[in-house]
Amino acid sequence: MGGERTASVLVVEDEMLLLDLVTAELEDAGLSVIQASDGEAALAVLESDAAVDLLFTDIRLPGRLDGWHLAEAARSLRPDLKVIYATGFSSNAPRLLPDSLFFSKPYRPSVILAAIRKFGLS
């Protein structure tokens, strides 16, 4: 059985209801989803050999790694990784990586899915 591998999205969100909602929407669209509730857990996934095509991260996360730092670390490990950021509020100035996208909360999961498709993943 050949065929393409399903695109994989690492979703990093500390609000469990939102994490589950986004996961369900992406999985319904045929994507593989790996969940993480903080930056440290997400970084551990990225340091492993897990297939990850896109990082979708909240900016405000518990622990020592916020979304900005996580994305920077992720790109140093995986230079071709696509990144989408989301936040309801951030007191820090945005530090978007090249070729990344930013969404303000609340957002519709369908909008995130459309952005993922623009990256050529689906």
Tab-separated table of N, CA, C and O in Angstrom:
chain	number	residue	atom	x	y	z
A	1	MET	N	0.837	-1.184	0.000
A	1	MET	CA	0.000	0.000	0.000
A	1	MET	C	0.874	1.237	0.000
A	1	MET	O	1.405	1.630	1.030
A	2	GLY	N	1.027	1.880	-1.117
A	2	GLY	CA	1.825	3.092	-1.214
A	2	GLY	C	0.999	4.291	-0.835
A	2	GLY	O	0.023	4.209	-0.124
A	3	GLY	N	1.379	5.437	-1.352
A	3	GLY	CA	0.628	6.650	-1.079
A	3	GLY	C	1.406	7.586	-0.183
A	3	GLY	O	2.409	7.227	0.417
A	4	GLU	N	0.899	8.797	-0.121
A	4	GLU	CA	1.565	9.809	0.679
A	4	GLU	C	1.258	9.635	2.148
A	4	GLU	O	0.199	9.159	2.534
A	5	ARG	N	2.217	10.046	2.950
A	5	ARG	CA	2.022	10.068	4.393
A	5	ARG	C	1.057	11.199	4.745
A	5	ARG	O	1.079	12.259	4.142
A	6	THR	N	0.234	10.962	5.723
A	6	THR	CA	-0.679	11.988	6.200
A	6	THR	C	0.128	13.105	6.844
A	6	THR	O	1.048	12.845	7.628
A	7	ALA	N	-0.197	14.350	6.521
A	7	ALA	CA	0.497	15.482	7.131
A	7	ALA	C	0.227	15.497	8.632
A	7	ALA	O	-0.880	15.196	9.082
A	8	SER	N	1.251	15.852	9.401
A	8	SER	CA	1.162	15.827	10.852
A	8	SER	C	1.313	17.230	11.438
A	8	SER	O	2.225	17.967	11.064
A	9	VAL	N	0.401	17.565	12.356
A	9	VAL	CA	0.406	18.874	13.004
A	9	VAL	C	0.623	18.685	14.499
A	9	VAL	O	-0.077	17.906	15.143
A	10	LEU	N	1.592	19.404	15.047
A	10	LEU	CA	1.807	19.448	16.487
A	10	LEU	C	1.037	20.651	17.017
A	10	LEU	O	1.356	21.793	16.688
A	11	VAL	N	-0.015	20.391	17.795
A	11	VAL	CA	-0.851	21.449	18.344
A	11	VAL	C	-0.470	21.653	19.811
A	11	VAL	O	-0.533	20.714	20.607
A	12	VAL	N	-0.069	22.890	20.138
A	12	VAL	CA	0.365	23.216	21.495
A	12	VAL	C	-0.602	24.244	22.073
A	12	VAL	O	-0.655	25.385	21.607
A	13	GLU	N	-1.373	23.809	23.054
A	13	GLU	CA	-2.426	24.648	23.633
A	13	GLU	C	-2.679	24.171	25.059
A	13	GLU	O	-2.852	22.973	25.280
A	14	ASP	N	-2.682	25.107	26.027
A	14	ASP	CA	-2.905	24.716	27.419
A	14	ASP	C	-4.376	24.724	27.820
A	14	ASP	O	-4.724	24.215	28.882
A	15	GLU	N	-5.251	25.266	26.995
A	15	GLU	CA	-6.689	25.206	27.249
A	15	GLU	C	-7.214	23.908	26.638
A	15	GLU	O	-7.331	23.788	25.418
A	16	MET	N	-7.530	22.943	27.494
A	16	MET	CA	-7.871	21.598	27.026
A	16	MET	C	-9.078	21.563	26.082
A	16	MET	O	-9.075	20.815	25.101
A	17	LEU	N	-10.099	22.358	26.357
A	17	LEU	CA	-11.264	22.368	25.468
A	17	LEU	C	-10.877	22.828	24.072
A	17	LEU	O	-11.309	22.250	23.075
A	18	LEU	N	-10.066	23.862	23.987
A	18	LEU	CA	-9.622	24.360	22.687
A	18	LEU	C	-8.694	23.355	22.018
A	18	LEU	O	-8.794	23.119	20.806
A	19	LEU	N	-7.817	22.743	22.792
A	19	LEU	CA	-6.925	21.720	22.246
A	19	LEU	C	-7.736	20.582	21.622
A	19	LEU	O	-7.461	20.150	20.501
A	20	ASP	N	-8.750	20.114	22.341
A	20	ASP	CA	-9.585	19.029	21.823
A	20	ASP	C	-10.396	19.458	20.605
A	20	ASP	O	-10.558	18.696	19.657
A	21	LEU	N	-10.907	20.689	20.614
A	21	LEU	CA	-11.691	21.198	19.483
A	21	LEU	C	-10.845	21.289	18.215
A	21	LEU	O	-11.245	20.818	17.152
A	22	VAL	N	-9.665	21.883	18.339
A	22	VAL	CA	-8.772	22.025	17.177
A	22	VAL	C	-8.321	20.650	16.687
A	22	VAL	O	-8.316	20.378	15.481
A	23	THR	N	-7.994	19.772	17.618
A	23	THR	CA	-7.576	18.418	17.247
A	23	THR	C	-8.664	17.710	16.456
A	23	THR	O	-8.397	17.121	15.406
A	24	ALA	N	-9.897	17.772	16.946
A	24	ALA	CA	-11.009	17.106	16.262
A	24	ALA	C	-11.209	17.668	14.853
A	24	ALA	O	-11.405	16.915	13.901
A	25	GLU	N	-11.136	18.972	14.726
A	25	GLU	CA	-11.315	19.613	13.412
A	25	GLU	C	-10.220	19.181	12.431
A	25	GLU	O	-10.490	18.853	11.282
A	26	LEU	N	-8.985	19.167	12.892
A	26	LEU	CA	-7.872	18.795	12.017
A	26	LEU	C	-7.919	17.312	11.661
A	26	LEU	O	-7.670	16.931	10.514
A	27	GLU	N	-8.245	16.473	12.642
A	27	GLU	CA	-8.349	15.037	12.353
A	27	GLU	C	-9.507	14.745	11.404
A	27	GLU	O	-9.372	13.896	10.518
A	28	ASP	N	-10.616	15.458	11.566
A	28	ASP	CA	-11.742	15.291	10.644
A	28	ASP	C	-11.356	15.656	9.216
A	28	ASP	O	-11.919	15.141	8.261
A	29	ALA	N	-10.371	16.564	9.088
A	29	ALA	CA	-9.899	16.979	7.765
A	29	ALA	C	-8.827	16.036	7.223
A	29	ALA	O	-8.280	16.266	6.146
A	30	GLY	N	-8.510	14.982	7.983
A	30	GLY	CA	-7.566	13.991	7.492
A	30	GLY	C	-6.130	14.190	7.917
A	30	GLY	O	-5.231	13.492	7.442
A	31	LEU	N	-5.892	15.132	8.819
A	31	LEU	CA	-4.533	15.373	9.306
A	31	LEU	C	-4.256	14.517	10.534
A	31	LEU	O	-5.163	14.162	11.280
A	32	SER	N	-2.994	14.204	10.746
A	32	SER	CA	-2.562	13.523	11.953
A	32	SER	C	-2.191	14.606	12.963
A	32	SER	O	-1.526	15.576	12.609
A	33	VAL	N	-2.626	14.455	14.216
A	33	VAL	CA	-2.390	15.485	15.223
A	33	VAL	C	-1.645	14.893	16.415
A	33	VAL	O	-1.987	13.820	16.907
A	34	ILE	N	-0.625	15.625	16.856
A	34	ILE	CA	0.071	15.329	18.097
A	34	ILE	C	-0.251	16.494	19.030
A	34	ILE	O	-0.111	17.652	18.643
A	35	GLN	N	-0.684	16.197	20.246
A	35	GLN	CA	-1.050	17.237	21.195
A	35	GLN	C	0.048	17.465	22.227
A	35	GLN	O	0.708	16.514	22.653
A	36	ALA	N	0.187	18.729	22.644
A	36	ALA	CA	1.062	19.081	23.760
A	36	ALA	C	0.398	20.239	24.499
A	36	ALA	O	-0.177	21.130	23.870
A	37	SER	N	0.490	20.216	25.834
A	37	SER	CA	-0.153	21.270	26.619
A	37	SER	C	0.828	22.315	27.133
A	37	SER	O	0.436	23.268	27.784
A	38	ASP	N	2.111	22.145	26.815
A	38	ASP	CA	3.095	23.170	27.161
A	38	ASP	C	4.289	23.080	26.208
A	38	ASP	O	4.417	22.124	25.435
A	39	GLY	N	5.135	24.093	26.276
A	39	GLY	CA	6.266	24.171	25.357
A	39	GLY	C	7.288	23.066	25.554
A	39	GLY	O	7.872	22.573	24.589
A	40	GLU	N	7.499	22.657	26.788
A	40	GLU	CA	8.478	21.618	27.058
A	40	GLU	C	8.061	20.289	26.431
A	40	GLU	O	8.879	19.580	25.841
A	41	ALA	N	6.784	19.942	26.575
A	41	ALA	CA	6.285	18.695	25.976
A	41	ALA	C	6.379	18.763	24.449
A	41	ALA	O	6.746	17.788	23.786
A	42	ALA	N	6.065	19.923	23.887
A	42	ALA	CA	6.146	20.088	22.437
A	42	ALA	C	7.587	19.971	21.957
A	42	ALA	O	7.858	19.329	20.935
A	43	LEU	N	8.516	20.566	22.688
A	43	LEU	CA	9.918	20.496	22.303
A	43	LEU	C	10.418	19.055	22.343
A	43	LEU	O	11.186	18.637	21.473
A	44	ALA	N	9.964	18.288	23.320
A	44	ALA	CA	10.348	16.875	23.392
A	44	ALA	C	9.879	16.117	22.151
A	44	ALA	O	10.610	15.276	21.622
A	45	VAL	N	8.692	16.435	21.663
A	45	VAL	CA	8.200	15.807	20.428
A	45	VAL	C	9.097	16.193	19.263
A	45	VAL	O	9.498	15.354	18.452
A	46	LEU	N	9.433	17.477	19.186
A	46	LEU	CA	10.258	17.967	18.073
A	46	LEU	C	11.682	17.420	18.127
A	46	LEU	O	12.324	17.277	17.086
A	47	GLU	N	12.177	17.118	19.314
A	47	GLU	CA	13.511	16.547	19.454
A	47	GLU	C	13.521	15.051	19.159
A	47	GLU	O	14.578	14.460	18.983
A	48	SER	N	12.342	14.439	19.084
A	48	SER	CA	12.232	13.012	18.776
A	48	SER	C	12.234	12.823	17.257
A	48	SER	O	12.358	13.788	16.498
A	49	ASP	N	12.025	11.589	16.834
A	49	ASP	CA	11.958	11.340	15.391
A	49	ASP	C	10.517	11.351	14.881
A	49	ASP	O	10.250	10.910	13.767
A	50	ALA	N	9.597	11.898	15.685
A	50	ALA	CA	8.193	11.986	15.265
A	50	ALA	C	8.067	12.872	14.024
A	50	ALA	O	8.742	13.901	13.910
A	51	ALA	N	7.222	12.454	13.107
A	51	ALA	CA	6.958	13.259	11.916
A	51	ALA	C	6.084	14.448	12.312
A	51	ALA	O	5.003	14.275	12.865
A	52	VAL	N	6.573	15.651	12.049
A	52	VAL	CA	5.813	16.875	12.309
A	52	VAL	C	6.036	17.802	11.115
A	52	VAL	O	7.159	18.165	10.803
A	53	ASP	N	4.934	18.163	10.456
A	53	ASP	CA	5.020	19.052	9.296
A	53	ASP	C	4.721	20.497	9.646
A	53	ASP	O	5.145	21.414	8.950
A	54	LEU	N	3.937	20.688	10.728
A	54	LEU	CA	3.513	22.032	11.085
A	54	LEU	C	3.367	22.139	12.594
A	54	LEU	O	2.850	21.228	13.244
A	55	LEU	N	3.833	23.250	13.138
A	55	LEU	CA	3.663	23.576	14.545
A	55	LEU	C	2.569	24.627	14.640
A	55	LEU	O	2.679	25.696	14.037
A	56	PHE	N	1.512	24.317	15.387
A	56	PHE	CA	0.440	25.274	15.656
A	56	PHE	C	0.451	25.528	17.150
A	56	PHE	O	0.093	24.662	17.942
A	57	THR	N	0.948	26.703	17.557
A	57	THR	CA	1.176	26.952	18.970
A	57	THR	C	0.514	28.211	19.492
A	57	THR	O	0.488	29.244	18.820
A	58	ASP	N	-0.017	28.081	20.691
A	58	ASP	CA	-0.458	29.230	21.458
A	58	ASP	C	0.807	29.998	21.862
A	58	ASP	O	1.884	29.405	21.969
A	59	ILE	N	0.687	31.289	22.093
A	59	ILE	CA	1.835	32.083	22.522
A	59	ILE	C	2.028	31.970	24.031
A	59	ILE	O	3.121	31.723	24.515
A	60	ARG	N	0.953	32.140	24.767
A	60	ARG	CA	1.028	32.092	26.232
A	60	ARG	C	0.858	30.649	26.689
A	60	ARG	O	-0.218	30.082	26.594
A	61	LEU	N	1.954	30.086	27.185
A	61	LEU	CA	1.968	28.695	27.625
A	61	LEU	C	2.544	28.624	29.037
A	61	LEU	O	3.389	29.442	29.397
A	62	PRO	N	2.116	27.631	29.816
A	62	PRO	CA	2.728	27.451	31.129
A	62	PRO	C	4.161	26.942	30.972
A	62	PRO	O	4.512	26.366	29.949
A	63	GLY	N	4.979	27.157	31.970
A	63	GLY	CA	6.351	26.674	31.907
A	63	GLY	C	7.317	27.739	31.414
A	63	GLY	O	6.970	28.904	31.283
A	64	ARG	N	8.520	27.303	31.102
A	64	ARG	CA	9.574	28.258	30.738
A	64	ARG	C	9.571	28.639	29.263
A	64	ARG	O	10.187	29.621	28.883
A	65	LEU	N	8.904	27.858	28.426
A	65	LEU	CA	8.889	28.143	26.981
A	65	LEU	C	7.541	28.717	26.559
A	65	LEU	O	6.522	28.042	26.660
A	66	ASP	N	7.533	29.961	26.076
A	66	ASP	CA	6.309	30.472	25.475
A	66	ASP	C	6.301	30.081	23.998
A	66	ASP	O	7.238	29.441	23.503
A	67	GLY	N	5.259	30.427	23.291
A	67	GLY	CA	5.143	30.043	21.886
A	67	GLY	C	6.227	30.616	20.993
A	67	GLY	O	6.657	29.972	20.037
A	68	TRP	N	6.667	31.837	21.311
A	68	TRP	CA	7.734	32.450	20.502
A	68	TRP	C	9.020	31.639	20.623
A	68	TRP	O	9.642	31.293	19.627
A	69	HIS	N	9.410	31.345	21.876
A	69	HIS	CA	10.639	30.577	22.106
A	69	HIS	C	10.525	29.161	21.537
A	69	HIS	O	11.487	28.635	20.977
A	70	LEU	N	9.350	28.559	21.698
A	70	LEU	CA	9.139	27.216	21.170
A	70	LEU	C	9.333	27.194	19.658
A	70	LEU	O	10.032	26.334	19.122
A	71	ALA	N	8.738	28.146	18.963
A	71	ALA	CA	8.850	28.184	17.501
A	71	ALA	C	10.295	28.395	17.059
A	71	ALA	O	10.757	27.783	16.091
A	72	GLU	N	11.017	29.264	17.774
A	72	GLU	CA	12.423	29.497	17.431
A	72	GLU	C	13.248	28.222	17.629
A	72	GLU	O	14.074	27.868	16.784
A	73	ALA	N	13.013	27.518	18.738
A	73	ALA	CA	13.713	26.257	18.987
A	73	ALA	C	13.319	25.208	17.945
A	73	ALA	O	14.165	24.453	17.454
A	74	ALA	N	12.036	25.183	17.604
A	74	ALA	CA	11.545	24.217	16.614
A	74	ALA	C	12.218	24.428	15.261
A	74	ALA	O	12.647	23.465	14.617
A	75	ARG	N	12.326	25.683	14.837
A	75	ARG	CA	12.957	25.968	13.546
A	75	ARG	C	14.443	25.663	13.565
A	75	ARG	O	15.015	25.318	12.539
A	76	SER	N	15.084	25.791	14.720
A	76	SER	CA	16.508	25.444	14.765
A	76	SER	C	16.686	23.930	14.617
A	76	SER	O	17.673	23.469	14.058
A	77	LEU	N	15.709	23.165	15.113
A	77	LEU	CA	15.752	21.708	14.977
A	77	LEU	C	15.276	21.240	13.605
A	77	LEU	O	15.794	20.269	13.061
A	78	ARG	N	14.259	21.919	13.092
A	78	ARG	CA	13.616	21.528	11.832
A	78	ARG	C	13.410	22.775	10.977
A	78	ARG	O	12.346	23.390	11.015
A	79	PRO	N	14.412	23.162	10.205
A	79	PRO	CA	14.372	24.433	9.468
A	79	PRO	C	13.195	24.595	8.506
A	79	PRO	O	12.796	25.727	8.230
A	80	ASP	N	12.633	23.512	8.010
A	80	ASP	CA	11.530	23.608	7.055
A	80	ASP	C	10.155	23.547	7.710
A	80	ASP	O	9.136	23.542	7.016
A	81	LEU	N	10.098	23.510	9.030
A	81	LEU	CA	8.836	23.382	9.738
A	81	LEU	C	7.959	24.604	9.508
A	81	LEU	O	8.410	25.740	9.645
A	82	LYS	N	6.710	24.366	9.169
A	82	LYS	CA	5.719	25.439	9.035
A	82	LYS	C	5.245	25.807	10.437
A	82	LYS	O	5.133	24.941	11.305
A	83	VAL	N	4.940	27.112	10.655
A	83	VAL	CA	4.531	27.564	11.984
A	83	VAL	C	3.301	28.458	11.882
A	83	VAL	O	3.256	29.374	11.056
A	84	ILE	N	2.325	28.178	12.753
A	84	ILE	CA	1.167	29.048	12.937
A	84	ILE	C	1.086	29.364	14.425
A	84	ILE	O	1.119	28.467	15.262
A	85	TYR	N	0.987	30.663	14.741
A	85	TYR	CA	0.850	31.116	16.118
A	85	TYR	C	-0.597	31.544	16.362
A	85	TYR	O	-1.271	32.023	15.448
A	86	ALA	N	-1.028	31.442	17.632
A	86	ALA	CA	-2.335	31.965	18.021
A	86	ALA	C	-2.233	32.487	19.449
A	86	ALA	O	-1.519	31.922	20.277
A	87	THR	N	-2.945	33.576	19.732
A	87	THR	CA	-2.995	34.070	21.105
A	87	THR	C	-4.216	34.947	21.291
A	87	THR	O	-4.706	35.557	20.343
A	88	GLY	N	-4.682	34.978	22.533
A	88	GLY	CA	-5.761	35.888	22.890
A	88	GLY	C	-5.185	37.214	23.342
A	88	GLY	O	-5.770	38.264	23.162
A	89	PHE	N	-3.998	37.165	23.928
A	89	PHE	CA	-3.332	38.366	24.411
A	89	PHE	C	-1.856	38.057	24.600
A	89	PHE	O	-1.503	37.007	25.118
A	90	SER	N	-1.027	38.982	24.192
A	90	SER	CA	0.397	38.861	24.459
A	90	SER	C	0.943	40.260	24.717
A	90	SER	O	0.761	41.164	23.903
A	91	SER	N	1.596	40.436	25.865
A	91	SER	CA	2.171	41.743	26.180
A	91	SER	C	3.486	41.966	25.446
A	91	SER	O	3.986	43.071	25.386
A	92	ASN	N	4.024	40.903	24.880
A	92	ASN	CA	5.284	41.014	24.147
A	92	ASN	C	5.024	41.324	22.679
A	92	ASN	O	4.016	40.908	22.119
A	93	ALA	N	5.955	42.021	22.064
A	93	ALA	CA	5.845	42.297	20.640
A	93	ALA	C	5.975	40.979	19.874
A	93	ALA	O	6.754	40.107	20.258
A	94	PRO	N	5.202	40.816	18.804
A	94	PRO	CA	5.293	39.577	18.019
A	94	PRO	C	6.697	39.346	17.484
A	94	PRO	O	7.384	40.284	17.092
A	95	ARG	N	7.106	38.092	17.506
A	95	ARG	CA	8.410	37.692	16.975
A	95	ARG	C	8.183	36.595	15.951
A	95	ARG	O	8.649	35.476	16.110
A	96	LEU	N	7.438	36.921	14.912
A	96	LEU	CA	7.085	35.923	13.908
A	96	LEU	C	8.314	35.464	13.137
A	96	LEU	O	9.136	36.274	12.727
A	97	LEU	N	8.383	34.160	12.933
A	97	LEU	CA	9.422	33.602	12.077
A	97	LEU	C	9.045	33.834	10.615
A	97	LEU	O	7.869	33.984	10.293
A	98	PRO	N	10.015	33.848	9.705
A	98	PRO	CA	9.696	33.958	8.279
A	98	PRO	C	8.747	32.834	7.861
A	98	PRO	O	8.836	31.716	8.360
A	99	ASP	N	7.845	33.152	6.962
A	99	ASP	CA	6.903	32.181	6.410
A	99	ASP	C	6.038	31.528	7.485
A	99	ASP	O	5.750	30.335	7.419
A	100	SER	N	5.651	32.306	8.490
A	100	SER	CA	4.739	31.813	9.510
A	100	SER	C	3.465	32.658	9.472
A	100	SER	O	3.427	33.698	8.814
A	101	LEU	N	2.440	32.192	10.171
A	101	LEU	CA	1.166	32.903	10.223
A	101	LEU	C	0.784	33.152	11.670
A	101	LEU	O	1.172	32.401	12.564
A	102	PHE	N	-0.037	34.190	11.896
A	102	PHE	CA	-0.467	34.556	13.235
A	102	PHE	C	-1.972	34.774	13.239
A	102	PHE	O	-2.503	35.450	12.360
A	103	PHE	N	-2.657	34.201	14.243
A	103	PHE	CA	-4.096	34.373	14.401
A	103	PHE	C	-4.401	34.808	15.818
A	103	PHE	O	-3.785	34.327	16.774
A	104	SER	N	-5.360	35.717	15.945
A	104	SER	CA	-5.831	36.139	17.259
A	104	SER	C	-6.991	35.256	17.684
A	104	SER	O	-7.821	34.865	16.860
A	105	LYS	N	-7.046	34.951	18.977
A	105	LYS	CA	-8.186	34.223	19.529
A	105	LYS	C	-9.287	35.230	19.818
A	105	LYS	O	-8.985	36.356	20.205
A	106	PRO	N	-10.521	34.868	19.684
A	106	PRO	CA	-10.972	33.549	19.237
A	106	PRO	C	-10.855	33.419	17.721
A	106	PRO	O	-11.003	34.399	16.993
A	107	TYR	N	-10.573	32.252	17.259
A	107	TYR	CA	-10.509	31.961	15.834
A	107	TYR	C	-11.392	30.749	15.576
A	107	TYR	O	-11.699	29.975	16.480
A	108	ARG	N	-11.781	30.574	14.348
A	108	ARG	CA	-12.538	29.383	13.965
A	108	ARG	C	-11.530	28.315	13.529
A	108	ARG	O	-10.627	28.602	12.748
A	109	PRO	N	-11.696	27.089	14.004
A	109	PRO	CA	-10.792	26.027	13.555
A	109	PRO	C	-10.766	25.892	12.028
A	109	PRO	O	-9.730	25.547	11.464
A	110	SER	N	-11.865	26.214	11.368
A	110	SER	CA	-11.890	26.123	9.903
A	110	SER	C	-10.919	27.124	9.274
A	110	SER	O	-10.350	26.860	8.212
A	111	VAL	N	-10.694	28.259	9.927
A	111	VAL	CA	-9.736	29.256	9.429
A	111	VAL	C	-8.314	28.706	9.549
A	111	VAL	O	-7.487	28.889	8.659
A	112	ILE	N	-8.037	28.015	10.652
A	112	ILE	CA	-6.720	27.401	10.840
A	112	ILE	C	-6.512	26.316	9.785
A	112	ILE	O	-5.446	26.203	9.189
A	113	LEU	N	-7.545	25.533	9.547
A	113	LEU	CA	-7.455	24.481	8.535
A	113	LEU	C	-7.181	25.078	7.155
A	113	LEU	O	-6.346	24.564	6.403
A	114	ALA	N	-7.830	26.172	6.819
A	114	ALA	CA	-7.580	26.834	5.538
A	114	ALA	C	-6.139	27.327	5.455
A	114	ALA	O	-5.498	27.230	4.405
A	115	ALA	N	-5.601	27.831	6.563
A	115	ALA	CA	-4.207	28.289	6.581
A	115	ALA	C	-3.251	27.118	6.384
A	115	ALA	O	-2.267	27.232	5.655
A	116	ILE	N	-3.565	25.999	7.003
A	116	ILE	CA	-2.731	24.798	6.837
A	116	ILE	C	-2.729	24.372	5.372
A	116	ILE	O	-1.686	24.016	4.821
A	117	ARG	N	-3.860	24.437	4.740
A	117	ARG	CA	-3.958	24.075	3.316
A	117	ARG	C	-3.144	25.031	2.452
A	117	ARG	O	-2.566	24.621	1.449
A	118	LYS	N	-3.079	26.308	2.842
A	118	LYS	CA	-2.274	27.279	2.089
A	118	LYS	C	-0.793	26.915	2.140
A	118	LYS	O	-0.042	27.249	1.246
A	119	PHE	N	-0.389	26.249	3.215
A	119	PHE	CA	0.987	25.765	3.331
A	119	PHE	C	1.216	24.520	2.471
A	119	PHE	O	2.316	23.991	2.411
A	120	GLY	N	0.152	24.024	1.838
A	120	GLY	CA	0.282	22.839	0.996
A	120	GLY	C	0.138	21.538	1.763
A	120	GLY	O	0.484	20.477	1.263
A	121	LEU	N	-0.382	21.619	2.977
A	121	LEU	CA	-0.597	20.435	3.804
A	121	LEU	C	-2.090	20.176	3.914
A	121	LEU	O	-2.858	21.084	4.152
A	122	SER	N	-2.488	18.966	3.765
A	122	SER	CA	-3.893	18.602	3.991
A	122	SER	C	-4.063	17.112	3.876
A	122	SER	O	-3.160	16.398	3.577
